[in-house]
Amino acid sequence: MNAPDRYERFVVPEGTKNLTCLCSPHQIQTTSQSSPTQAYNQVIDDLDKELDYLKKGFEVCCSPLHVV
């Protein structure tokens, strides 16, 4: 069979640029004043706001009247 050896699937070729993401958020955490449900709802609200911000930025950049 022509399949590569299993270990070769995990070898990163020389010269490959690695990407490190240091800005990814941490797990959802609660405090003594909040329940897991409240923390989850807050995360969803924050995500919704961030997506709205990105959408508005995209719409401004890609609008037909936008001149660079």
Short mmCIF file of C-alpha atoms in Angstrom, two decimals:
data_model
loop_
_atom_site.label_atom_id
_atom_site.label_comp_id
_atom_site.label_asym_id
_atom_site.label_seq_id
_atom_site.Cartn_x
_atom_site.Cartn_y
_atom_site.Cartn_z
CA MET A 1 0.00 0.00 0.00
CA ASN A 2 1.23 3.56 -0.72
CA ALA A 3 0.09 5.08 2.57
CA PRO A 4 2.79 6.98 4.49
CA ASP A 5 4.02 5.66 7.80
CA ARG A 6 1.81 6.76 10.69
CA TYR A 7 4.54 8.86 12.35
CA GLU A 8 5.01 10.93 9.19
CA ARG A 9 1.57 12.47 9.62
CA PHE A 10 2.76 14.24 12.76
CA VAL A 11 6.14 15.47 11.52
CA VAL A 12 6.20 19.20 10.73
CA PRO A 13 8.30 19.80 7.61
CA GLU A 14 11.41 21.99 7.89
CA GLY A 15 10.74 25.66 7.20
CA THR A 16 7.08 25.50 8.20
CA LYS A 17 5.97 28.62 10.05
CA ASN A 18 4.31 27.90 13.36
CA LEU A 19 1.36 29.90 14.63
CA THR A 20 0.96 30.60 18.31
CA CYS A 21 -2.27 32.09 19.56
CA LEU A 22 -1.75 33.97 22.81
CA CYS A 23 -5.00 35.91 22.65
CA SER A 24 -7.43 33.02 22.87
CA PRO A 25 -9.80 33.32 25.80
CA HIS A 26 -9.65 31.10 28.82
CA GLN A 27 -12.30 28.65 29.87
CA ILE A 28 -15.55 29.96 31.28
CA GLN A 29 -15.09 30.60 34.97
CA THR A 30 -17.56 31.48 37.67
CA THR A 31 -17.13 33.59 40.77
CA SER A 32 -18.76 33.30 44.15
CA GLN A 33 -21.36 35.84 42.97
CA SER A 34 -22.28 34.13 39.68
CA SER A 35 -23.74 30.80 38.69
CA PRO A 36 -22.52 28.70 35.74
CA THR A 37 -25.65 29.73 33.85
CA GLN A 38 -24.90 33.42 34.39
CA ALA A 39 -21.29 32.94 33.29
CA TYR A 40 -22.41 31.09 30.17
CA ASN A 41 -24.94 33.80 29.31
CA GLN A 42 -22.28 36.49 29.81
CA VAL A 43 -19.89 34.69 27.46
CA ILE A 44 -22.61 34.38 24.82
CA ASP A 45 -23.42 38.10 25.16
CA ASP A 46 -19.73 39.02 24.87
CA LEU A 47 -19.35 36.82 21.79
CA ASP A 48 -22.44 38.37 20.22
CA LYS A 49 -21.01 41.88 20.77
CA GLU A 50 -17.65 40.87 19.31
CA LEU A 51 -19.29 39.36 16.23
CA ASP A 52 -21.38 42.53 15.75
CA TYR A 53 -18.20 44.62 15.96
CA LEU A 54 -16.47 42.44 13.35
CA LYS A 55 -19.54 42.49 11.10
CA LYS A 56 -19.75 46.30 11.20
CA GLY A 57 -16.05 46.61 10.44
CA PHE A 58 -16.40 44.24 7.52
CA GLU A 59 -19.42 46.11 6.18
CA VAL A 60 -17.54 49.43 6.37
CA CYS A 61 -14.50 48.03 4.57
CA CYS A 62 -16.48 46.24 1.91
CA SER A 63 -19.17 48.81 1.23
CA PRO A 64 -19.28 50.10 -2.36
CA LEU A 65 -18.82 53.70 -1.18
CA HIS A 66 -15.66 52.96 0.82
CA VAL A 67 -12.60 54.42 -0.93
CA VAL A 68 -9.13 53.48 0.26
#
